[in-house]
CSV table of C-alpha atoms and ligand atoms in Angstrom, one decimal:
chain,number,residue,atom,x,y,z
A,17,MET,CA,10.4,6.3,3.7
A,18,PRO,CA,6.8,7.2,2.9
A,19,ALA,CA,5.4,10.4,4.3
A,20,LYS,CA,3.1,10.2,7.3
A,21,GLY,CA,-0.5,9.9,6.2
A,22,ALA,CA,0.4,8.9,2.7
A,23,HIS,CA,-2.0,6.4,1.0
A,24,VAL,CA,0.4,3.6,1.6
A,25,ASP,CA,-0.2,-0.1,2.2
A,26,VAL,CA,2.1,-1.4,4.9
A,27,ILE,CA,2.7,-5.1,4.2
A,28,VAL,CA,3.9,-6.9,7.3
A,29,GLY,CA,5.8,-10.0,6.1
A,30,GLY,CA,8.3,-10.6,3.4
A,31,GLY,CA,7.6,-14.2,2.5
A,32,VAL,CA,6.2,-15.3,-0.9
A,33,VAL,CA,2.7,-14.1,0.1
A,34,GLY,CA,3.7,-10.7,1.5
A,35,LEU,CA,6.2,-9.9,-1.3
A,36,SER,CA,3.7,-11.0,-4.0
A,37,VAL,CA,1.0,-8.8,-2.5
A,38,ALA,CA,3.5,-5.9,-2.4
A,39,TRP,CA,4.6,-6.5,-6.0
A,40,ARG,CA,1.1,-6.8,-7.4
A,41,THR,CA,-0.2,-3.8,-5.4
A,42,ALA,CA,2.8,-1.6,-6.5
A,43,ARG,CA,2.3,-2.8,-10.1
A,44,ALA,CA,-1.3,-1.6,-9.8
A,45,GLY,CA,-0.1,1.8,-9.0
A,46,ARG,CA,-0.6,1.9,-5.2
A,47,PRO,CA,2.3,2.8,-3.0
A,48,VAL,CA,3.4,0.0,-0.6
A,49,THR,CA,6.1,-0.6,2.0
A,50,VAL,CA,7.2,-4.0,3.2
A,51,VAL,CA,8.4,-4.7,6.7
A,52,ASP,CA,10.3,-7.9,7.6
A,53,PRO,CA,13.4,-8.5,9.7
A,54,ALA,CA,14.7,-11.0,7.1
A,55,PRO,CA,12.7,-11.1,3.9
A,56,GLY,CA,12.5,-14.5,2.2
A,57,ARG,CA,14.0,-16.3,5.2
A,58,GLY,CA,10.9,-17.5,6.9
A,59,ALA,CA,8.6,-20.4,5.8
A,60,SER,CA,9.2,-19.6,2.2
A,61,TYR,CA,12.9,-20.4,2.7
A,62,ALA,CA,12.0,-23.9,3.9
A,63,ALA,CA,9.2,-24.5,1.4
A,64,ALA,CA,9.5,-27.1,-1.3
A,65,GLY,CA,7.4,-25.0,-3.7
A,66,MET,CA,5.0,-27.6,-4.9
A,67,LEU,CA,2.2,-26.2,-7.0
A,68,ALA,CA,0.3,-29.4,-6.6
A,69,PRO,CA,-3.3,-28.8,-5.7
A,70,VAL,CA,-4.3,-32.3,-6.9
A,71,SER,CA,-1.8,-34.4,-5.1
A,72,GLU,CA,-1.4,-32.1,-2.0
A,73,VAL,CA,-4.9,-32.2,-0.7
A,74,THR,CA,-7.2,-35.1,0.3
A,75,TYR,CA,-10.7,-35.5,-0.9
A,76,THR,CA,-12.0,-34.1,2.4
A,77,GLU,CA,-10.6,-30.7,1.4
A,78,GLY,CA,-12.7,-29.7,-1.5
A,79,PRO,CA,-12.6,-25.9,-0.9
A,80,LEU,CA,-8.8,-25.9,-0.6
A,81,LEU,CA,-8.6,-27.9,-3.8
A,82,ARG,CA,-10.7,-25.3,-5.6
A,83,LEU,CA,-8.4,-22.5,-4.4
A,84,GLY,CA,-5.3,-24.5,-5.4
A,85,VAL,CA,-6.5,-25.3,-8.9
A,86,ALA,CA,-7.5,-21.7,-9.5
A,87,SER,CA,-4.2,-20.4,-8.2
A,88,LEU,CA,-2.2,-22.9,-10.3
A,89,ARG,CA,-3.9,-21.6,-13.4
A,90,ARG,CA,-2.6,-18.2,-12.5
A,91,TRP,CA,1.0,-19.3,-11.9
A,92,PRO,CA,2.4,-19.3,-15.5
A,93,ALA,CA,1.4,-15.7,-16.2
A,94,PHE,CA,2.4,-14.7,-12.7
A,95,ALA,CA,5.8,-16.2,-13.1
A,96,ALA,CA,6.3,-14.7,-16.6
A,97,GLU,CA,5.4,-11.2,-15.4
A,98,LEU,CA,7.6,-11.6,-12.3
A,99,ALA,CA,10.5,-12.8,-14.4
A,100,ALA,CA,10.1,-9.9,-16.8
A,101,ASP,CA,9.8,-7.4,-13.9
A,102,ALA,CA,12.9,-8.9,-12.2
A,103,GLY,CA,14.7,-8.3,-15.5
A,104,PHE,CA,15.4,-12.0,-16.3
A,105,PRO,CA,16.5,-12.3,-19.9
A,106,PRO,CA,14.1,-13.6,-22.6
A,107,ALA,CA,13.9,-17.4,-22.9
A,108,ASP,CA,15.8,-19.0,-25.7
A,109,ALA,CA,14.1,-20.8,-28.6
A,110,ASP,CA,14.5,-24.3,-27.1
A,111,PRO,CA,13.3,-24.1,-23.5
A,112,GLY,CA,13.8,-27.9,-23.0
A,113,VAL,CA,12.9,-29.5,-19.7
A,114,GLY,CA,11.4,-27.2,-17.2
A,115,SER,CA,9.9,-24.8,-19.7
A,116,GLY,CA,7.4,-23.4,-17.2
A,117,GLY,CA,4.4,-24.1,-19.4
A,118,GLY,CA,6.1,-23.0,-22.6
A,119,LEU,CA,6.0,-19.3,-21.9
A,120,GLY,CA,8.5,-17.6,-24.1
A,121,PHE,CA,8.8,-13.9,-23.3
A,122,ALA,CA,10.8,-14.0,-20.1
A,123,ASP,CA,12.9,-16.8,-18.7
A,124,VAL,CA,10.6,-18.4,-16.1
A,125,ARG,CA,13.2,-21.2,-15.8
A,126,ALA,CA,15.1,-18.8,-13.7
A,127,LEU,CA,12.3,-19.4,-11.1
A,128,ASP,CA,12.7,-23.2,-11.8
A,129,LEU,CA,9.1,-23.4,-12.6
A,130,ARG,CA,8.3,-26.8,-14.0
A,131,ALA,CA,5.0,-28.4,-14.9
A,132,ASP,CA,5.9,-32.1,-15.2
A,133,GLY,CA,3.4,-33.5,-12.8
A,134,THR,CA,3.3,-35.4,-9.5
A,135,LEU,CA,3.5,-39.2,-9.2
A,136,ASP,CA,1.8,-40.4,-5.9
A,137,VAL,CA,2.9,-43.9,-5.3
A,138,ALA,CA,1.5,-46.8,-3.3
A,139,PHE,CA,3.1,-49.8,-1.7
A,140,GLY,CA,0.3,-51.9,-0.1
A,141,ALA,CA,-3.3,-52.8,-0.7
A,142,ASP,CA,-4.5,-50.1,1.7
A,143,ASP,CA,-2.4,-47.4,-0.1
A,144,MET,CA,-3.8,-48.6,-3.5
A,145,GLU,CA,-7.3,-48.3,-2.2
A,146,ALA,CA,-6.7,-44.8,-0.9
A,147,LEU,CA,-5.2,-43.7,-4.2
A,148,GLY,CA,-8.1,-45.3,-6.0
A,149,GLU,CA,-10.6,-43.3,-3.9
A,150,LEU,CA,-8.7,-40.1,-4.5
A,151,ALA,CA,-8.6,-40.8,-8.3
A,152,ALA,CA,-12.4,-41.3,-8.4
A,153,TYR,CA,-12.9,-38.0,-6.5
A,154,MET,CA,-10.6,-36.2,-8.9
A,155,GLU,CA,-12.2,-37.7,-12.0
A,156,LYS,CA,-15.6,-36.7,-10.7
A,157,LEU,CA,-14.3,-33.1,-10.5
A,158,GLY,CA,-13.0,-33.4,-14.0
A,159,LEU,CA,-9.4,-33.1,-12.9
A,160,PRO,CA,-6.9,-35.0,-15.0
A,161,VAL,CA,-5.3,-38.0,-13.2
A,162,GLU,CA,-4.0,-41.3,-14.5
A,163,ARG,CA,-3.9,-44.5,-12.5
A,164,LEU,CA,-0.7,-46.4,-13.1
A,165,THR,CA,0.6,-49.9,-12.4
A,166,GLY,CA,3.9,-50.4,-10.5
A,167,ARG,CA,5.6,-51.1,-13.8
A,168,GLU,CA,4.2,-48.0,-15.5
A,169,CYS,CA,5.4,-45.9,-12.5
A,170,ARG,CA,8.9,-47.3,-12.8
A,171,ARG,CA,8.9,-46.7,-16.6
A,172,LEU,CA,8.2,-43.0,-15.8
A,173,GLU,CA,10.6,-42.9,-12.8
A,174,PRO,CA,13.2,-45.7,-13.1
A,175,MET,CA,14.8,-44.9,-9.7
A,176,LEU,CA,11.6,-45.9,-7.8
A,177,ALA,CA,11.7,-48.8,-5.4
A,178,PRO,CA,10.7,-52.2,-6.9
A,179,SER,CA,8.1,-52.5,-4.1
A,180,VAL,CA,6.0,-49.7,-5.5
A,181,ARG,CA,2.7,-51.4,-6.5
A,182,GLY,CA,1.0,-48.6,-8.3
A,183,GLY,CA,0.5,-44.9,-8.5
A,184,LEU,CA,-1.6,-41.9,-9.4
A,185,LEU,CA,-0.1,-39.4,-11.9
A,186,ALA,CA,-1.4,-35.8,-11.7
A,187,PRO,CA,0.1,-34.5,-14.9
A,188,GLY,CA,-1.0,-30.9,-14.4
A,189,ASP,CA,0.9,-30.4,-11.1
A,190,ALA,CA,3.9,-28.1,-11.1
A,191,TRP,CA,6.5,-26.7,-8.8
A,192,VAL,CA,8.8,-23.7,-8.5
A,193,ASP,CA,11.8,-22.8,-6.4
A,194,PRO,CA,10.5,-20.5,-3.6
A,195,ARG,CA,14.0,-19.1,-2.8
A,196,ARG,CA,14.3,-18.0,-6.4
A,197,VAL,CA,10.7,-16.6,-6.3
A,198,THR,CA,11.4,-14.5,-3.2
A,199,ALA,CA,14.7,-13.3,-4.7
A,200,ALA,CA,12.9,-12.3,-7.9
A,201,LEU,CA,10.2,-10.5,-6.0
A,202,LEU,CA,12.8,-8.5,-4.0
A,203,VAL,CA,14.5,-7.5,-7.3
A,204,ALA,CA,11.1,-6.6,-8.9
A,205,LEU,CA,10.2,-4.5,-5.8
A,206,GLU,CA,13.5,-2.7,-5.9
A,207,ARG,CA,13.0,-1.9,-9.6
A,208,LEU,CA,9.5,-0.5,-8.7
A,209,GLY,CA,11.1,1.6,-6.0
A,210,VAL,CA,9.2,-0.2,-3.2
A,211,PRO,CA,10.9,0.2,0.2
A,212,VAL,CA,11.6,-3.0,2.1
A,213,VAL,CA,12.3,-2.1,5.8
A,214,ARG,CA,14.4,-4.7,7.6
A,215,ALA,CA,12.6,-4.5,11.0
A,216,ARG,CA,10.2,-6.4,13.2
A,217,ALA,CA,6.7,-5.1,13.5
A,218,THR,CA,5.9,-5.4,17.2
A,219,GLU,CA,2.5,-3.8,17.5
A,220,LEU,CA,-0.4,-2.4,15.4
A,221,LEU,CA,-0.8,1.3,15.8
A,222,ARG,CA,-4.4,2.4,16.3
A,223,GLU,CA,-6.1,5.7,15.7
A,224,GLY,CA,-9.6,5.6,17.1
A,225,ASP,CA,-11.3,2.5,15.8
A,226,ARG,CA,-8.8,1.9,13.0
A,227,VAL,CA,-5.4,0.4,12.5
A,228,ALA,CA,-3.1,3.1,11.2
A,229,GLY,CA,0.4,1.5,11.0
A,230,VAL,CA,2.9,-0.6,12.9
A,231,ARG,CA,5.5,0.0,15.6
A,232,LEU,CA,8.9,-1.1,14.6
A,233,ALA,CA,11.9,-2.7,16.4
A,234,PRO,CA,15.3,-3.6,15.0
A,235,PRO,CA,15.7,-7.2,13.6
A,236,ALA,CA,17.1,-9.8,15.9
A,237,ALA,CA,20.9,-10.0,16.1
A,238,GLU,CA,21.1,-13.1,13.9
A,239,ASP,CA,19.3,-11.3,11.1
A,240,GLY,CA,22.0,-8.6,11.6
A,241,SER,CA,21.4,-5.7,9.2
A,242,ASP,CA,22.2,-2.1,9.5
A,243,HIS,CA,19.3,-0.4,11.4
A,244,HIS,CA,20.7,3.0,12.3
A,245,ASP,CA,18.0,4.9,10.3
A,246,LEU,CA,15.1,2.7,11.5
A,247,PRO,CA,12.0,4.8,12.2
A,248,GLY,CA,10.0,3.9,15.4
A,249,GLU,CA,6.9,3.4,13.4
A,250,LEU,CA,5.4,3.1,9.9
A,251,ARG,CA,2.1,4.7,9.2
A,252,GLY,CA,-0.2,3.7,6.3
A,253,GLU,CA,-3.8,3.8,5.2
A,254,ARG,CA,-3.9,0.0,5.4
A,255,VAL,CA,-1.8,-2.7,7.1
A,256,VAL,CA,-1.8,-6.0,5.3
A,257,LEU,CA,-0.9,-8.7,7.8
A,258,ALA,CA,1.1,-11.3,5.9
A,259,ALA,CA,3.3,-12.4,8.7
A,260,GLY,CA,2.6,-16.2,8.4
A,261,ALA,CA,2.9,-18.1,11.6
A,262,TRP,CA,3.7,-14.9,13.5
A,263,SER,CA,0.4,-13.2,12.5
A,264,ALA,CA,-1.2,-14.0,15.9
A,265,GLU,CA,1.5,-12.0,17.7
A,266,LEU,CA,0.0,-8.8,16.1
A,267,ALA,CA,-3.7,-9.5,15.8
A,268,GLU,CA,-6.4,-11.9,17.0
A,269,VAL,CA,-6.2,-14.4,14.2
A,270,PRO,CA,-6.5,-18.2,14.6
A,271,VAL,CA,-3.1,-18.9,13.1
A,272,ARG,CA,-0.6,-21.3,14.7
A,273,PRO,CA,2.8,-22.5,13.7
A,274,VAL,CA,3.1,-26.0,12.2
A,275,LYS,CA,6.7,-27.0,12.0
A,276,GLY,CA,8.1,-28.6,8.9
A,277,GLN,CA,11.7,-30.0,8.6
A,278,ILE,CA,13.0,-30.4,5.1
A,279,MET,CA,16.3,-31.4,3.5
A,280,ARG,CA,18.0,-30.7,0.2
A,281,LEU,CA,20.2,-33.4,-1.3
A,282,ARG,CA,22.7,-32.8,-4.1
A,283,SER,CA,22.9,-35.2,-7.0
A,284,PRO,CA,25.4,-35.2,-9.9
A,285,GLN,CA,22.5,-36.2,-12.2
A,286,PRO,CA,18.8,-35.6,-11.6
A,287,LEU,CA,17.4,-38.7,-9.9
A,288,LEU,CA,13.8,-37.9,-10.8
A,289,GLY,CA,12.0,-36.2,-13.6
A,290,ARG,CA,8.9,-35.1,-11.6
A,291,CYS,CA,7.6,-34.8,-8.1
A,292,VAL,CA,7.2,-38.1,-6.3
A,293,ARG,CA,5.3,-38.6,-3.1
A,294,GLY,CA,3.9,-41.4,-1.0
A,295,THR,CA,2.7,-42.4,2.4
A,296,VAL,CA,5.3,-44.4,4.4
A,297,HIS,CA,4.8,-45.6,8.0
A,298,GLY,CA,1.6,-43.4,8.0
A,299,SER,CA,3.4,-40.2,7.2
A,300,SER,CA,3.5,-38.4,3.9
A,301,VAL,CA,6.9,-37.8,2.2
A,302,TYR,CA,7.6,-36.0,-1.0
A,303,LEU,CA,10.7,-35.6,-3.3
A,304,VAL,CA,10.9,-32.5,-5.5
A,305,PRO,CA,13.7,-32.3,-8.1
A,306,ARG,CA,15.2,-28.9,-8.8
A,307,GLY,CA,16.6,-27.9,-12.2
A,308,ASP,CA,20.2,-27.7,-10.7
A,309,GLY,CA,20.2,-31.4,-9.7
A,310,GLU,CA,19.1,-30.8,-6.1
A,311,LEU,CA,16.4,-33.0,-4.6
A,312,VAL,CA,14.2,-31.6,-1.9
A,313,VAL,CA,12.9,-34.1,0.6
A,314,GLY,CA,10.0,-33.0,2.9
A,315,ALA,CA,8.5,-32.5,5.2
A,316,THR,CA,7.6,-33.2,8.8
A,317,GLN,CA,4.4,-31.8,10.3
A,318,GLU,CA,4.9,-31.0,14.0
A,319,GLU,CA,2.8,-29.0,16.5
A,320,MET,CA,5.8,-27.6,18.4
A,321,GLY,CA,5.0,-23.9,18.8
A,322,PHE,CA,7.8,-21.6,17.5
A,323,ASP,CA,10.5,-24.3,17.7
A,324,THR,CA,12.7,-24.2,14.5
A,325,ARG,CA,15.4,-26.7,15.6
A,326,VAL,CA,16.3,-29.2,13.0
A,327,THR,CA,16.3,-32.5,14.9
A,328,ALA,CA,18.0,-35.9,14.3
A,329,GLY,CA,14.6,-37.6,14.6
A,330,GLY,CA,13.0,-35.3,12.0
A,331,LEU,CA,15.8,-35.9,9.5
A,332,TRP,CA,15.9,-39.6,10.2
A,333,GLU,CA,12.1,-39.9,9.5
A,334,LEU,CA,12.5,-38.0,6.2
A,335,LEU,CA,15.4,-40.1,5.0
A,336,ARG,CA,13.8,-43.4,6.2
A,337,ASP,CA,10.6,-42.7,4.3
A,338,ALA,CA,12.3,-41.2,1.2
A,339,ARG,CA,14.5,-44.3,0.9
A,340,GLU,CA,11.4,-46.5,0.8
A,341,LEU,CA,10.3,-44.5,-2.3
A,342,VAL,CA,13.7,-44.0,-4.0
A,343,PRO,CA,16.4,-46.2,-2.5
A,344,GLY,CA,19.2,-44.2,-4.3
A,345,VAL,CA,18.6,-41.0,-2.1
A,346,THR,CA,21.0,-42.3,0.5
A,347,GLU,CA,23.9,-42.0,-2.0
A,348,LEU,CA,23.3,-38.2,-2.3
A,349,GLU,CA,25.2,-35.4,-0.6
A,350,VAL,CA,23.3,-33.4,2.0
A,351,ALA,CA,23.3,-29.8,0.8
A,352,ASP,CA,21.0,-28.2,3.4
A,353,VAL,CA,18.6,-28.9,6.2
A,354,VAL,CA,16.1,-26.4,7.5
A,355,ALA,CA,12.9,-26.1,9.6
A,356,GLY,CA,10.1,-23.6,8.8
A,357,LEU,CA,6.8,-22.7,10.4
A,358,ARG,CA,3.7,-23.0,8.3
A,359,PRO,CA,0.8,-20.8,9.3
A,360,GLY,CA,-1.9,-23.3,10.2
A,361,THR,CA,-5.6,-22.4,10.6
A,362,PRO,CA,-8.4,-24.4,12.1
A,363,ASP,CA,-9.9,-25.3,8.7
A,364,ASN,CA,-6.7,-25.3,6.7
A,365,LEU,CA,-7.9,-22.4,4.5
A,366,PRO,CA,-6.2,-19.1,4.4
A,367,LEU,CA,-7.5,-15.8,5.7
A,368,ILE,CA,-7.6,-13.3,2.8
A,369,GLY,CA,-9.4,-10.0,2.9
A,370,PRO,CA,-10.5,-7.2,5.3
A,371,SER,CA,-10.6,-7.9,9.0
A,372,GLY,CA,-13.4,-6.5,11.2
A,373,THR,CA,-11.1,-3.5,12.0
A,374,PRO,CA,-10.9,-0.7,9.5
A,375,GLY,CA,-7.4,-0.4,8.1
A,376,LEU,CA,-6.4,-4.0,8.8
A,377,VAL,CA,-6.4,-6.6,6.0
A,378,TYR,CA,-5.3,-10.2,6.3
A,379,ALA,CA,-3.2,-12.3,3.9
A,380,THR,CA,-2.2,-15.1,6.2
A,381,GLY,CA,-2.9,-18.7,7.3
A,382,HIS,CA,-1.8,-20.3,4.1
A,383,HIS,CA,-0.6,-23.4,6.0
A,384,ARG,CA,0.9,-25.9,3.4
A,385,GLY,CA,0.0,-23.8,0.4
A,386,GLY,CA,1.6,-20.3,0.6
A,387,VAL,CA,3.6,-20.7,-2.6
A,388,LEU,CA,0.8,-22.2,-4.6
A,389,LEU,CA,-1.8,-19.7,-3.3
A,390,ALA,CA,0.3,-16.5,-3.7
A,391,PRO,CA,-1.1,-15.6,-7.2
A,392,LEU,CA,-4.7,-16.2,-6.1
A,393,THR,CA,-4.2,-14.3,-2.8
A,394,THR,CA,-3.0,-11.2,-4.7
A,395,ALA,CA,-5.9,-11.5,-7.1
A,396,ILE,CA,-8.4,-11.6,-4.2
A,397,LEU,CA,-6.9,-8.6,-2.5
A,398,LEU,CA,-6.8,-6.6,-5.7
A,399,GLY,CA,-10.5,-7.4,-6.4
A,400,GLU,CA,-9.7,-9.5,-9.5
A,401,GLU,CA,-11.3,-12.7,-8.1
A,402,SER,CA,-14.6,-12.5,-6.3
A,403,GLU,CA,-16.0,-16.0,-6.6
A,404,LEU,CA,-13.4,-17.8,-4.5
A,405,ALA,CA,-12.8,-14.9,-2.1
A,406,ALA,CA,-15.8,-16.0,0.0
A,407,LEU,CA,-13.9,-19.2,0.9
A,408,CYS,CA,-11.1,-17.2,2.4
A,409,THR,CA,-13.0,-14.5,4.2
A,410,PRO,CA,-11.5,-13.9,7.7
A,411,GLY,CA,-15.0,-13.2,9.1
A,412,ARG,CA,-15.8,-16.9,9.0
A,413,PHE,CA,-14.0,-17.1,12.4
A,414,ARG,CA,-15.9,-15.7,15.3
A,415,GLU,CA,-12.9,-14.1,16.9
A,416,ILE,CA,-12.5,-11.9,13.8
A,417,SER,CA,-15.6,-9.6,14.1
B,6,LIG,N1,3.3,-28.0,0.9
B,6,LIG,C1,4.2,-28.9,1.5
B,6,LIG,C2,4.4,-28.8,2.9
B,6,LIG,O1,3.8,-27.9,3.5
B,6,LIG,O2,5.1,-29.6,3.4
């Protein structure tokens, strides 16, 4: 446990964002401690891991697109350094499918990082028109996209439904397995000697006008870990709030939970070679193939507060819509169903940087893009990225003075 008054950053939250911030901060030589009742088991556990700035945003979200594109550029190096720090063996000479951008010095395939693109498909004339508008916007920004006919889509992905009329390929989009990323981050932190305290942070400690640490409570029974030596509080020079949807329980931030239900299907052979998505019955559905043959189908978007129940209706919607895109999904075995809470903000942009209170820093509100935006978030906090930092400044909201 760090000594009282040490120049420690206390990172509240052990999801992809919090653990990434802890890892990069520790790597830069600054002592950190992470607090989370169940690291890696929050929204990151439910996330599909799409690194898909082009196909994940609409043309009304220009600033988010800029953040996503910049963060995606950082992902290959981020993944390679993480793989190396976690002690993954060097990649072999023939990386094959899922090469993680051809990086050779550490096995980024262990994170299931793949850069094979996203295919956004359309069924009706309206869908085709919407995809056409999106393509024109992307082309204007100089982002690589390819418009495809239905036949070209099926040539790329033979399991697509015959009713697919056309599509938009974003060849630069990628994805990663967030569960592997959090596992690797925890190993890397352990190797760097960073303490990860299994506890809930219940309150910010204040000293005069500054935040000086957090009060701790044992994890909930279902997270059941040994907490006999748990201190009552953790003090630090700075508290970095990376508690996702729970951030507003500790500070006045405009962050709310947005529920997402997701399912993992198991397939003897990979059904798809790349991410496939589409809009069915007015809602967006995506299918993300994992290297081990799993297919992730997601995700609902529900404003239900802190409800994490997996519902029959949610799963039915996912399967109904996924079947429209790829009829063969109904043959697959269900491996896992889970609901997570995205940290939504009023403008869908994250809050990254100092708050108005000395000692309190935000790394929260990443909504649908926590995995994608993790490398950029760490770069902003470590002062390596100033241009895009302004888009994420917490001070843009009046309640954060
Ligand atoms: N980024 C995908 C989702 O939030 O569902």
